[in-house]
Amino acid sequence: MNPNPTRITAPAGTPFIEVVREFDAPRDLVYRACTDPDLVTRWLGPRRLTMRIIEFDARTGGSYRYVHTDAGGEEYAFRGVFHTVSEALIIQTFEFQGAPGAVSLETRTLDDLGGGRTRLHQNAVFPSLAARDQALESGMRHGITESMDRLGELLGARSGQR
Amino acid sequence: MNPNPTRITAPAGTPFIEVVREFDAPRDLVYRACTDPDLVTRWLGPRRLTMRIIEFDARTGGSYRYVHTDAGGEEYAFRGVFHTVSEALIIQTFEFQGAPGAVSLETRTLDDLGGGRTRLHQNAVFPSLAARDQALESGMRHGITESMDRLGELLGARSGQR
């Protein structure tokens, strides 16, 4: 059993999706994995997709843009802007270009739990209940869980290298 | 009576604030008033405050930062990033630096109603119910209504100049 499960909460009738996941890695490493584009491509998204970053300027006021591609060559494009980027707090917009205009706002905190452990907490809020529900129906839960597991694997490998 | 009232909707138990206001001005003029910093300072905020813009780069991926000052010299700072800027749609983050972290996402559409009239529709969503309620309690309704009236006055003056 995975000792660090991903908890996803999305109460009916709200526009929120909350994600909580702990990692056996120090906060600076989790932060780097969230902001260094060469690391981000190794965990963000479901395993079946390949990620190509067009821009990933993880600084306050920066922008990002990337494309996920499946085995059949189908592309899924995403983009957003970073409102705040610091080790403890990242706030960014998120848009799937297949659902244009349904932009969500993600607030991600990284808590240093001590002993080389970190808790990631992410709150996403959508501009309407319908937009939130549509995101959930598109398979977002699976994508989030697989991303978090891939991030855990990457951090495990890198913690070991230290 | 104001022929163009500002309708503000903020249902209890939701993180939303919706604003609808019509203007007797063509859409390109409303858009300019929302994106040209020299015009923005003339309507954004309550009448009792003076607005000083530090940065206002109203382009997709741009940032803004401004300060409102009251008669006693008290300052209220705001900042955000523009996710999308086009004549029909502006999506941006919004943060009052007195309530750091409680960032909201604003989606503003400008509908051309024909006959030189435009409808502004703005949806703001906050990261929690508490953050939305706190914004309302800080006097946001009054600030929005007065801003919209000032924008109407500015547009009336400029439409007349055409």
PDB file of C-alpha atoms in Angstrom:
ATOM      1  CA  MET A   1       0.000   0.000   0.000  1.00  0.00           C
ATOM      2  CA  ASN A   2       1.132   3.519  -0.790  1.00  0.00           C
ATOM      3  CA  PRO A   3       2.197   5.106   2.529  1.00  0.00           C
ATOM      4  CA  ASN A   4       1.501   8.573   1.073  1.00  0.00           C
ATOM      5  CA  PRO A   5      -1.978   8.488  -0.433  1.00  0.00           C
ATOM      6  CA  THR A   6      -3.371  11.420  -2.407  1.00  0.00           C
ATOM      7  CA  ARG A   7      -6.555  12.803  -0.856  1.00  0.00           C
ATOM      8  CA  ILE A   8      -8.837  14.612  -3.304  1.00  0.00           C
ATOM      9  CA  THR A   9     -11.885  16.460  -1.966  1.00  0.00           C
ATOM     10  CA  ALA A  10     -14.474  18.001  -4.276  1.00  0.00           C
ATOM     11  CA  PRO A  11     -17.731  18.591  -2.373  1.00  0.00           C
ATOM     12  CA  ALA A  12     -20.889  18.593  -4.518  1.00  0.00           C
ATOM     13  CA  GLY A  13     -22.343  22.041  -5.063  1.00  0.00           C
ATOM     14  CA  THR A  14     -18.981  23.827  -4.681  1.00  0.00           C
ATOM     15  CA  PRO A  15     -16.450  24.986  -7.323  1.00  0.00           C
ATOM     16  CA  PHE A  16     -13.495  23.611  -5.326  1.00  0.00           C
ATOM     17  CA  ILE A  17     -11.079  20.718  -5.786  1.00  0.00           C
ATOM     18  CA  GLU A  18      -8.674  20.149  -2.902  1.00  0.00           C
ATOM     19  CA  VAL A  19      -5.649  17.891  -3.029  1.00  0.00           C
ATOM     20  CA  VAL A  20      -3.444  16.880  -0.106  1.00  0.00           C
ATOM     21  CA  ARG A  21      -0.346  14.691  -0.478  1.00  0.00           C
ATOM     22  CA  GLU A  22       2.705  14.144   1.691  1.00  0.00           C
ATOM     23  CA  PHE A  23       6.157  13.405   0.333  1.00  0.00           C
ATOM     24  CA  ASP A  24       9.234  11.805   1.866  1.00  0.00           C
ATOM     25  CA  ALA A  25      11.385  14.678   0.662  1.00  0.00           C
ATOM     26  CA  PRO A  26      12.460  18.060   2.014  1.00  0.00           C
ATOM     27  CA  ARG A  27      10.512  21.124   0.952  1.00  0.00           C
ATOM     28  CA  ASP A  28      13.232  22.691  -1.189  1.00  0.00           C
ATOM     29  CA  LEU A  29      13.297  19.559  -3.328  1.00  0.00           C
ATOM     30  CA  VAL A  30       9.496  19.495  -3.737  1.00  0.00           C
ATOM     31  CA  TYR A  31       9.597  23.169  -4.629  1.00  0.00           C
ATOM     32  CA  ARG A  32      12.295  22.585  -7.251  1.00  0.00           C
ATOM     33  CA  ALA A  33      10.293  19.727  -8.761  1.00  0.00           C
ATOM     34  CA  CYS A  34       7.307  22.113  -9.061  1.00  0.00           C
ATOM     35  CA  THR A  35       9.215  24.983 -10.666  1.00  0.00           C
ATOM     36  CA  ASP A  36      12.122  23.556 -12.706  1.00  0.00           C
ATOM     37  CA  PRO A  37      10.687  22.742 -16.153  1.00  0.00           C
ATOM     38  CA  ASP A  38      13.120  19.847 -16.680  1.00  0.00           C
ATOM     39  CA  LEU A  39      11.709  18.215 -13.536  1.00  0.00           C
ATOM     40  CA  VAL A  40       8.084  19.199 -14.135  1.00  0.00           C
ATOM     41  CA  THR A  41       7.973  17.258 -17.430  1.00  0.00           C
ATOM     42  CA  ARG A  42       8.890  14.113 -15.482  1.00  0.00           C
ATOM     43  CA  TRP A  43       5.779  14.020 -13.286  1.00  0.00           C
ATOM     44  CA  LEU A  44       2.995  16.420 -14.354  1.00  0.00           C
ATOM     45  CA  GLY A  45       0.117  14.553 -15.970  1.00  0.00           C
ATOM     46  CA  PRO A  46      -0.980  10.940 -16.411  1.00  0.00           C
ATOM     47  CA  ARG A  47       1.678   8.360 -17.306  1.00  0.00           C
ATOM     48  CA  ARG A  48       0.161   7.657 -20.729  1.00  0.00           C
ATOM     49  CA  LEU A  49       0.844  11.227 -21.921  1.00  0.00           C
ATOM     50  CA  THR A  50       4.098  12.870 -22.969  1.00  0.00           C
ATOM     51  CA  MET A  51       4.635  16.440 -21.844  1.00  0.00           C
ATOM     52  CA  ARG A  52       6.267  19.132 -23.971  1.00  0.00           C
ATOM     53  CA  ILE A  53       6.890  22.496 -22.342  1.00  0.00           C
ATOM     54  CA  ILE A  54       6.690  25.578 -24.548  1.00  0.00           C
ATOM     55  CA  GLU A  55       7.244  28.070 -21.722  1.00  0.00           C
ATOM     56  CA  PHE A  56       7.571  27.580 -17.969  1.00  0.00           C
ATOM     57  CA  ASP A  57       8.672  30.751 -16.248  1.00  0.00           C
ATOM     58  CA  ALA A  58       7.863  29.880 -12.611  1.00  0.00           C
ATOM     59  CA  ARG A  59       8.320  33.340 -11.121  1.00  0.00           C
ATOM     60  CA  THR A  60       5.757  35.821  -9.789  1.00  0.00           C
ATOM     61  CA  GLY A  61       4.340  37.383 -12.968  1.00  0.00           C
ATOM     62  CA  GLY A  62       5.660  34.614 -15.239  1.00  0.00           C
ATOM     63  CA  SER A  63       3.673  32.460 -17.657  1.00  0.00           C
ATOM     64  CA  TYR A  64       3.575  28.803 -18.619  1.00  0.00           C
ATOM     65  CA  ARG A  65       2.359  26.829 -21.598  1.00  0.00           C
ATOM     66  CA  TYR A  66       2.665  23.117 -22.284  1.00  0.00           C
ATOM     67  CA  VAL A  67       1.210  20.339 -24.389  1.00  0.00           C
ATOM     68  CA  HIS A  68       0.384  16.770 -23.419  1.00  0.00           C
ATOM     69  CA  THR A  69       0.373  14.242 -26.263  1.00  0.00           C
ATOM     70  CA  ASP A  70      -1.133  10.756 -26.201  1.00  0.00           C
ATOM     71  CA  ALA A  71       0.070   7.651 -28.075  1.00  0.00           C
ATOM     72  CA  GLY A  72      -2.236   8.471 -31.000  1.00  0.00           C
ATOM     73  CA  GLY A  73      -0.738  11.934 -31.414  1.00  0.00           C
ATOM     74  CA  GLU A  74      -3.728  13.761 -29.929  1.00  0.00           C
ATOM     75  CA  GLU A  75      -2.621  16.996 -28.215  1.00  0.00           C
ATOM     76  CA  TYR A  76      -3.982  18.678 -25.076  1.00  0.00           C
ATOM     77  CA  ALA A  77      -2.715  22.217 -24.513  1.00  0.00           C
ATOM     78  CA  PHE A  78      -2.615  24.055 -21.192  1.00  0.00           C
ATOM     79  CA  ARG A  79      -1.536  27.530 -20.168  1.00  0.00           C
ATOM     80  CA  GLY A  80      -1.600  29.956 -17.267  1.00  0.00           C
ATOM     81  CA  VAL A  81       0.140  32.733 -15.356  1.00  0.00           C
ATOM     82  CA  PHE A  82       1.906  32.701 -12.000  1.00  0.00           C
ATOM     83  CA  HIS A  83       0.437  35.174  -9.508  1.00  0.00           C
ATOM     84  CA  THR A  84       2.829  34.195  -6.683  1.00  0.00           C
ATOM     85  CA  VAL A  85       5.836  31.882  -6.649  1.00  0.00           C
ATOM     86  CA  SER A  86       7.701  31.262  -3.404  1.00  0.00           C
ATOM     87  CA  GLU A  87       8.906  28.098  -1.702  1.00  0.00           C
ATOM     88  CA  ALA A  88       5.905  27.972   0.660  1.00  0.00           C
ATOM     89  CA  LEU A  89       3.217  29.247  -1.719  1.00  0.00           C
ATOM     90  CA  ILE A  90       2.501  29.044  -5.440  1.00  0.00           C
ATOM     91  CA  ILE A  91      -0.630  30.683  -6.866  1.00  0.00           C
ATOM     92  CA  GLN A  92      -1.345  30.282 -10.563  1.00  0.00           C
ATOM     93  CA  THR A  93      -4.119  30.267 -13.130  1.00  0.00           C
ATOM     94  CA  PHE A  94      -4.816  27.094 -15.119  1.00  0.00           C
ATOM     95  CA  GLU A  95      -6.615  26.710 -18.419  1.00  0.00           C
ATOM     96  CA  PHE A  96      -7.179  23.635 -20.550  1.00  0.00           C
ATOM     97  CA  GLN A  97      -7.362  25.090 -24.027  1.00  0.00           C
ATOM     98  CA  GLY A  98      -9.981  22.483 -24.939  1.00  0.00           C
ATOM     99  CA  ALA A  99     -12.330  24.273 -22.515  1.00  0.00           C
ATOM    100  CA  PRO A 100     -11.374  27.896 -23.177  1.00  0.00           C
ATOM    101  CA  GLY A 101     -12.511  30.512 -20.693  1.00  0.00           C
ATOM    102  CA  ALA A 102     -13.066  27.929 -17.887  1.00  0.00           C
ATOM    103  CA  VAL A 103      -9.941  29.144 -16.122  1.00  0.00           C
ATOM    104  CA  SER A 104      -9.298  27.966 -12.568  1.00  0.00           C
ATOM    105  CA  LEU A 105      -7.090  29.441  -9.876  1.00  0.00           C
ATOM    106  CA  GLU A 106      -4.751  27.099  -8.005  1.00  0.00           C
ATOM    107  CA  THR A 107      -3.271  27.897  -4.608  1.00  0.00           C
ATOM    108  CA  ARG A 108      -0.581  25.421  -3.620  1.00  0.00           C
ATOM    109  CA  THR A 109       1.172  25.460  -0.254  1.00  0.00           C
ATOM    110  CA  LEU A 110       4.206  23.385   0.703  1.00  0.00           C
ATOM    111  CA  ASP A 111       4.488  22.766   4.451  1.00  0.00           C
ATOM    112  CA  ASP A 112       7.788  21.629   5.909  1.00  0.00           C
ATOM    113  CA  LEU A 113       6.801  18.758   8.241  1.00  0.00           C
ATOM    114  CA  GLY A 114      10.356  18.312   9.545  1.00  0.00           C
ATOM    115  CA  GLY A 115      12.364  15.083   9.248  1.00  0.00           C
ATOM    116  CA  GLY A 116      12.701  15.565   5.499  1.00  0.00           C
ATOM    117  CA  ARG A 117       8.963  15.379   4.889  1.00  0.00           C
ATOM    118  CA  THR A 118       6.713  17.875   3.084  1.00  0.00           C
ATOM    119  CA  ARG A 119       2.956  18.268   2.767  1.00  0.00           C
ATOM    120  CA  LEU A 120       1.581  19.634  -0.492  1.00  0.00           C
ATOM    121  CA  HIS A 121      -1.886  21.175  -0.248  1.00  0.00           C
ATOM    122  CA  GLN A 122      -3.572  22.450  -3.382  1.00  0.00           C
ATOM    123  CA  ASN A 123      -6.887  24.262  -3.636  1.00  0.00           C
ATOM    124  CA  ALA A 124      -8.321  24.828  -7.096  1.00  0.00           C
ATOM    125  CA  VAL A 125     -11.359  27.030  -7.572  1.00  0.00           C
ATOM    126  CA  PHE A 126     -13.335  27.252 -10.820  1.00  0.00           C
ATOM    127  CA  PRO A 127     -15.421  30.171 -12.139  1.00  0.00           C
ATOM    128  CA  SER A 128     -18.643  28.129 -11.886  1.00  0.00           C
ATOM    129  CA  LEU A 129     -19.993  24.865 -10.463  1.00  0.00           C
ATOM    130  CA  ALA A 130     -20.450  23.567 -14.026  1.00  0.00           C
ATOM    131  CA  ALA A 131     -16.805  24.252 -14.928  1.00  0.00           C
ATOM    132  CA  ARG A 132     -15.628  22.396 -11.813  1.00  0.00           C
ATOM    133  CA  ASP A 133     -17.895  19.428 -12.556  1.00  0.00           C
ATOM    134  CA  GLN A 134     -16.753  19.318 -16.175  1.00  0.00           C
ATOM    135  CA  ALA A 135     -13.111  19.236 -15.067  1.00  0.00           C
ATOM    136  CA  LEU A 136     -13.847  16.339 -12.699  1.00  0.00           C
ATOM    137  CA  GLU A 137     -15.693  14.456 -15.451  1.00  0.00           C
ATOM    138  CA  SER A 138     -12.735  14.865 -17.799  1.00  0.00           C
ATOM    139  CA  GLY A 139     -10.741  12.481 -15.601  1.00  0.00           C
ATOM    140  CA  MET A 140      -9.000  15.059 -13.452  1.00  0.00           C
ATOM    141  CA  ARG A 141      -8.986  12.818 -10.340  1.00  0.00           C
ATOM    142  CA  HIS A 142      -7.011  10.133 -12.134  1.00  0.00           C
ATOM    143  CA  GLY A 143      -4.642  12.702 -13.627  1.00  0.00           C
ATOM    144  CA  ILE A 144      -3.990  14.289 -10.231  1.00  0.00           C
ATOM    145  CA  THR A 145      -3.422  10.979  -8.439  1.00  0.00           C
ATOM    146  CA  GLU A 146      -1.048   9.696 -11.091  1.00  0.00           C
ATOM    147  CA  SER A 147       0.820  13.018 -11.152  1.00  0.00           C
ATOM    148  CA  MET A 148       1.265  12.960  -7.368  1.00  0.00           C
ATOM    149  CA  ASP A 149       2.517   9.356  -7.471  1.00  0.00           C
ATOM    150  CA  ARG A 150       4.979  10.212 -10.256  1.00  0.00           C
ATOM    151  CA  LEU A 151       6.170  13.240  -8.265  1.00  0.00           C
ATOM    152  CA  GLY A 152       6.679  10.980  -5.224  1.00  0.00           C
ATOM    153  CA  GLU A 153       8.753   8.559  -7.331  1.00  0.00           C
ATOM    154  CA  LEU A 154      10.867  11.367  -8.782  1.00  0.00           C
ATOM    155  CA  LEU A 155      11.488  12.866  -5.335  1.00  0.00           C
ATOM    156  CA  GLY A 156      12.334   9.444  -3.912  1.00  0.00           C
ATOM    157  CA  ALA A 157      14.944   8.936  -6.621  1.00  0.00           C
ATOM    158  CA  ARG A 158      16.420  12.421  -6.113  1.00  0.00           C
ATOM    159  CA  SER A 159      16.376  12.242  -2.306  1.00  0.00           C
ATOM    160  CA  GLY A 160      18.380   9.042  -2.619  1.00  0.00           C
ATOM    161  CA  GLN A 161      20.951  10.772  -4.850  1.00  0.00           C
ATOM    162  CA  ARG A 162      21.713  13.477  -2.272  1.00  0.00           C
TER     163      ARG A 162
ATOM    164  CA  MET B   1     -32.630  57.591 -11.286  1.00  0.00           C
ATOM    165  CA  ASN B   2     -29.558  55.972 -12.830  1.00  0.00           C
ATOM    166  CA  PRO B   3     -30.736  54.367 -16.087  1.00  0.00           C
ATOM    167  CA  ASN B   4     -27.829  51.904 -15.891  1.00  0.00           C
ATOM    168  CA  PRO B   5     -27.847  50.392 -12.391  1.00  0.00           C
ATOM    169  CA  THR B   6     -25.062  48.097 -11.191  1.00  0.00           C
ATOM    170  CA  ARG B   7     -26.383  44.655 -10.226  1.00  0.00           C
ATOM    171  CA  ILE B   8     -24.196  42.800  -7.719  1.00  0.00           C
ATOM    172  CA  THR B   9     -25.025  39.182  -6.884  1.00  0.00           C
ATOM    173  CA  ALA B  10     -23.215  37.277  -4.132  1.00  0.00           C
ATOM    174  CA  PRO B  11     -25.278  34.261  -3.045  1.00  0.00           C
ATOM    175  CA  ALA B  12     -24.677  33.084   0.532  1.00  0.00           C
ATOM    176  CA  GLY B  13     -22.650  29.899   0.760  1.00  0.00           C
ATOM    177  CA  THR B  14     -20.814  30.488  -2.536  1.00  0.00           C
ATOM    178  CA  PRO B  15     -17.407  32.048  -3.244  1.00  0.00           C
ATOM    179  CA  PHE B  16     -18.778  34.152  -6.136  1.00  0.00           C
ATOM    180  CA  ILE B  17     -19.415  37.853  -6.665  1.00  0.00           C
ATOM    181  CA  GLU B  18     -21.115  38.735  -9.938  1.00  0.00           C
ATOM    182  CA  VAL B  19     -21.426  42.243 -11.331  1.00  0.00           C
ATOM    183  CA  VAL B  20     -23.495  43.319 -14.333  1.00  0.00           C
ATOM    184  CA  ARG B  21     -23.574  46.882 -15.655  1.00  0.00           C
ATOM    185  CA  GLU B  22     -24.538  48.377 -18.986  1.00  0.00           C
ATOM    186  CA  PHE B  23     -22.910  51.453 -20.485  1.00  0.00           C
ATOM    187  CA  ASP B  24     -24.045  53.942 -23.123  1.00  0.00           C
ATOM    188  CA  ALA B  25     -20.750  53.557 -24.944  1.00  0.00           C
ATOM    189  CA  PRO B  26     -19.383  51.288 -27.673  1.00  0.00           C
ATOM    190  CA  ARG B  27     -17.363  48.258 -26.645  1.00  0.00           C
ATOM    191  CA  ASP B  28     -14.010  49.478 -27.931  1.00  0.00           C
ATOM    192  CA  LEU B  29     -14.294  52.509 -25.665  1.00  0.00           C
ATOM    193  CA  VAL B  30     -15.213  50.406 -22.592  1.00  0.00           C
ATOM    194  CA  TYR B  31     -12.313  48.105 -23.389  1.00  0.00           C
ATOM    195  CA  ARG B  32      -9.899  51.047 -23.628  1.00  0.00           C
ATOM    196  CA  ALA B  33     -11.133  52.410 -20.302  1.00  0.00           C
ATOM    197  CA  CYS B  34     -10.405  48.990 -18.724  1.00  0.00           C
ATOM    198  CA  THR B  35      -6.904  48.594 -20.170  1.00  0.00           C
ATOM    199  CA  ASP B  36      -5.353  52.058 -20.624  1.00  0.00           C
ATOM    200  CA  PRO B  37      -3.756  52.955 -17.274  1.00  0.00           C
ATOM    201  CA  ASP B  38      -4.350  56.691 -17.789  1.00  0.00           C
ATOM    202  CA  LEU B  39      -8.081  55.980 -18.038  1.00  0.00           C
ATOM    203  CA  VAL B  40      -8.182  53.273 -15.337  1.00  0.00           C
ATOM    204  CA  THR B  41      -6.964  55.728 -12.680  1.00  0.00           C
ATOM    205  CA  ARG B  42     -10.002  57.890 -13.444  1.00  0.00           C
ATOM    206  CA  TRP B  43     -12.661  55.361 -12.408  1.00  0.00           C
ATOM    207  CA  LEU B  44     -11.280  52.308 -10.533  1.00  0.00           C
ATOM    208  CA  GLY B  45     -12.123  52.493  -6.840  1.00  0.00           C
ATOM    209  CA  PRO B  46     -14.318  54.599  -4.573  1.00  0.00           C
ATOM    210  CA  ARG B  47     -14.371  58.366  -5.154  1.00  0.00           C
ATOM    211  CA  ARG B  48     -12.771  59.104  -1.780  1.00  0.00           C
ATOM    212  CA  LEU B  49      -9.515  57.331  -2.753  1.00  0.00           C
ATOM    213  CA  THR B  50      -6.747  58.456  -5.102  1.00  0.00           C
ATOM    214  CA  MET B  51      -5.252  55.809  -7.364  1.00  0.00           C
ATOM    215  CA  ARG B  52      -1.556  55.564  -8.213  1.00  0.00           C
ATOM    216  CA  ILE B  53      -0.547  52.939 -10.759  1.00  0.00           C
ATOM    217  CA  ILE B  54       2.864  51.322 -10.353  1.00  0.00           C
ATOM    218  CA  GLU B  55       2.463  48.897 -13.258  1.00  0.00           C
ATOM    219  CA  PHE B  56      -0.486  48.178 -15.545  1.00  0.00           C
ATOM    220  CA  ASP B  57       0.497  45.952 -18.435  1.00  0.00           C
ATOM    221  CA  ALA B  58      -2.946  44.871 -19.669  1.00  0.00           C
ATOM    222  CA  ARG B  59      -1.819  42.135 -22.053  1.00  0.00           C
ATOM    223  CA  THR B  60      -2.121  38.363 -21.788  1.00  0.00           C
ATOM    224  CA  GLY B  61       0.715  37.441 -19.405  1.00  0.00           C
ATOM    225  CA  GLY B  62       1.140  40.994 -18.100  1.00  0.00           C
ATOM    226  CA  SER B  63       0.993  42.175 -14.488  1.00  0.00           C
ATOM    227  CA  TYR B  64      -0.523  45.114 -12.646  1.00  0.00           C
ATOM    228  CA  ARG B  65       0.090  46.812  -9.333  1.00  0.00           C
ATOM    229  CA  TYR B  66      -1.537  49.918  -7.908  1.00  0.00           C
ATOM    230  CA  VAL B  67      -2.120  51.774  -4.654  1.00  0.00           C
ATOM    231  CA  HIS B  68      -5.235  53.540  -3.412  1.00  0.00           C
ATOM    232  CA  THR B  69      -4.656  56.338  -0.872  1.00  0.00           C
ATOM    233  CA  ASP B  70      -7.272  57.940   1.355  1.00  0.00           C
ATOM    234  CA  ALA B  71      -7.396  61.538   2.617  1.00  0.00           C
ATOM    235  CA  GLY B  72      -5.468  60.532   5.753  1.00  0.00           C
ATOM    236  CA  GLY B  73      -2.604  59.056   3.725  1.00  0.00           C
ATOM    237  CA  GLU B  74      -3.550  55.438   4.442  1.00  0.00           C
ATOM    238  CA  GLU B  75      -2.500  53.181   1.543  1.00  0.00           C
ATOM    239  CA  TYR B  76      -4.239  50.098   0.118  1.00  0.00           C
ATOM    240  CA  ALA B  77      -2.127  48.107  -2.342  1.00  0.00           C
ATOM    241  CA  PHE B  78      -3.432  45.696  -4.980  1.00  0.00           C
ATOM    242  CA  ARG B  79      -1.756  43.485  -7.552  1.00  0.00           C
ATOM    243  CA  GLY B  80      -2.436  40.712 -10.012  1.00  0.00           C
ATOM    244  CA  VAL B  81      -1.637  39.095 -13.358  1.00  0.00           C
ATOM    245  CA  PHE B  82      -3.571  39.059 -16.615  1.00  0.00           C
ATOM    246  CA  HIS B  83      -4.384  35.547 -17.828  1.00  0.00           C
ATOM    247  CA  THR B  84      -6.292  36.739 -20.913  1.00  0.00           C
ATOM    248  CA  VAL B  85      -6.767  40.204 -22.365  1.00  0.00           C
ATOM    249  CA  SER B  86      -8.949  40.682 -25.436  1.00  0.00           C
ATOM    250  CA  GLU B  87     -11.732  43.131 -26.269  1.00  0.00           C
ATOM    251  CA  ALA B  88     -14.468  40.635 -25.394  1.00  0.00           C
ATOM    252  CA  LEU B  89     -12.799  38.885 -22.446  1.00  0.00           C
ATOM    253  CA  ILE B  90     -10.409  39.851 -19.671  1.00  0.00           C
ATOM    254  CA  ILE B  91      -9.359  37.263 -17.075  1.00  0.00           C
ATOM    255  CA  GLN B  92      -7.099  38.374 -14.248  1.00  0.00           C
ATOM    256  CA  THR B  93      -6.102  37.577 -10.693  1.00  0.00           C
ATOM    257  CA  PHE B  94      -6.768  40.130  -7.951  1.00  0.00           C
ATOM    258  CA  GLU B  95      -5.122  40.454  -4.547  1.00  0.00           C
ATOM    259  CA  PHE B  96      -5.582  43.061  -1.855  1.00  0.00           C
ATOM    260  CA  GLN B  97      -2.207  43.058  -0.161  1.00  0.00           C
ATOM    261  CA  GLY B  98      -3.921  43.675   3.188  1.00  0.00           C
ATOM    262  CA  ALA B  99      -5.359  40.145   2.876  1.00  0.00           C
ATOM    263  CA  PRO B 100      -2.397  38.317   1.346  1.00  0.00           C
ATOM    264  CA  GLY B 101      -3.022  34.902  -0.151  1.00  0.00           C
ATOM    265  CA  ALA B 102      -6.792  35.502  -0.528  1.00  0.00           C
ATOM    266  CA  VAL B 103      -6.380  35.890  -4.272  1.00  0.00           C
ATOM    267  CA  SER B 104      -9.506  35.954  -6.437  1.00  0.00           C
ATOM    268  CA  LEU B 105      -9.912  35.304 -10.144  1.00  0.00           C
ATOM    269  CA  GLU B 106     -11.961  37.774 -12.165  1.00  0.00           C
ATOM    270  CA  THR B 107     -13.527  36.936 -15.520  1.00  0.00           C
ATOM    271  CA  ARG B 108     -14.904  40.013 -17.257  1.00  0.00           C
ATOM    272  CA  THR B 109     -16.799  39.910 -20.537  1.00  0.00           C
ATOM    273  CA  LEU B 110     -17.794  42.910 -22.623  1.00  0.00           C
ATOM    274  CA  ASP B 111     -20.843  42.276 -24.830  1.00  0.00           C
ATOM    275  CA  ASP B 112     -21.556  44.590 -27.732  1.00  0.00           C
ATOM    276  CA  LEU B 113     -25.300  45.286 -27.412  1.00  0.00           C
ATOM    277  CA  GLY B 114     -25.424  47.311 -30.640  1.00  0.00           C
ATOM    278  CA  GLY B 115     -26.517  50.931 -30.893  1.00  0.00           C
ATOM    279  CA  GLY B 116     -23.369  52.058 -29.078  1.00  0.00           C
ATOM    280  CA  ARG B 117     -24.203  50.166 -25.886  1.00  0.00           C
ATOM    281  CA  THR B 118     -22.079  47.602 -24.013  1.00  0.00           C
ATOM    282  CA  ARG B 119     -22.788  45.179 -21.192  1.00  0.00           C
ATOM    283  CA  LEU B 120     -19.993  44.468 -18.719  1.00  0.00           C
ATOM    284  CA  HIS B 121     -20.328  41.179 -16.849  1.00  0.00           C
ATOM    285  CA  GLN B 122     -17.781  40.295 -14.186  1.00  0.00           C
ATOM    286  CA  ASN B 123     -17.543  37.082 -12.208  1.00  0.00           C
ATOM    287  CA  ALA B 124     -15.107  36.963  -9.305  1.00  0.00           C
ATOM    288  CA  VAL B 125     -14.384  33.704  -7.533  1.00  0.00           C
ATOM    289  CA  PHE B 126     -12.486  33.455  -4.251  1.00  0.00           C
ATOM    290  CA  PRO B 127     -10.413  30.536  -2.922  1.00  0.00           C
ATOM    291  CA  SER B 128     -12.838  29.987  -0.010  1.00  0.00           C
ATOM    292  CA  LEU B 129     -16.256  31.062   1.248  1.00  0.00           C
ATOM    293  CA  ALA B 130     -14.560  32.932   4.111  1.00  0.00           C
ATOM    294  CA  ALA B 131     -12.346  34.919   1.736  1.00  0.00           C
ATOM    295  CA  ARG B 132     -15.384  35.952  -0.336  1.00  0.00           C
ATOM    296  CA  ASP B 133     -17.331  36.986   2.771  1.00  0.00           C
ATOM    297  CA  GLN B 134     -14.378  38.960   4.086  1.00  0.00           C
ATOM    298  CA  ALA B 135     -14.102  40.840   0.772  1.00  0.00           C
ATOM    299  CA  LEU B 136     -17.815  41.707   0.924  1.00  0.00           C
ATOM    300  CA  GLU B 137     -17.505  42.883   4.524  1.00  0.00           C
ATOM    301  CA  SER B 138     -14.602  45.153   3.582  1.00  0.00           C
ATOM    302  CA  GLY B 139     -17.035  47.318   1.621  1.00  0.00           C
ATOM    303  CA  MET B 140     -16.527  45.795  -1.803  1.00  0.00           C
ATOM    304  CA  ARG B 141     -20.143  46.386  -2.879  1.00  0.00           C
ATOM    305  CA  HIS B 142     -19.819  50.109  -2.373  1.00  0.00           C
ATOM    306  CA  GLY B 143     -16.427  50.185  -4.103  1.00  0.00           C
ATOM    307  CA  ILE B 144     -17.782  48.279  -7.114  1.00  0.00           C
ATOM    308  CA  THR B 145     -20.921  50.419  -7.466  1.00  0.00           C
ATOM    309  CA  GLU B 146     -18.995  53.660  -7.228  1.00  0.00           C
ATOM    310  CA  SER B 147     -16.357  52.395  -9.690  1.00  0.00           C
ATOM    311  CA  MET B 148     -19.033  51.433 -12.204  1.00  0.00           C
ATOM    312  CA  ASP B 149     -20.738  54.830 -11.883  1.00  0.00           C
ATOM    313  CA  ARG B 150     -17.422  56.621 -12.337  1.00  0.00           C
ATOM    314  CA  LEU B 151     -16.690  54.463 -15.395  1.00  0.00           C
ATOM    315  CA  GLY B 152     -20.115  55.385 -16.787  1.00  0.00           C
ATOM    316  CA  GLU B 153     -19.385  59.092 -16.273  1.00  0.00           C
ATOM    317  CA  LEU B 154     -15.960  58.813 -17.911  1.00  0.00           C
ATOM    318  CA  LEU B 155     -17.394  56.926 -20.899  1.00  0.00           C
ATOM    319  CA  GLY B 156     -20.244  59.439 -21.221  1.00  0.00           C
ATOM    320  CA  ALA B 157     -17.755  62.292 -21.384  1.00  0.00           C
ATOM    321  CA  ARG B 158     -15.568  60.471 -23.920  1.00  0.00           C
ATOM    322  CA  SER B 159     -18.477  59.267 -26.080  1.00  0.00           C
ATOM    323  CA  GLY B 160     -19.577  62.913 -26.298  1.00  0.00           C
ATOM    324  CA  GLN B 161     -16.096  63.927 -27.478  1.00  0.00           C
ATOM    325  CA  ARG B 162     -16.119  61.553 -30.443  1.00  0.00           C
TER     326      ARG B 162
END
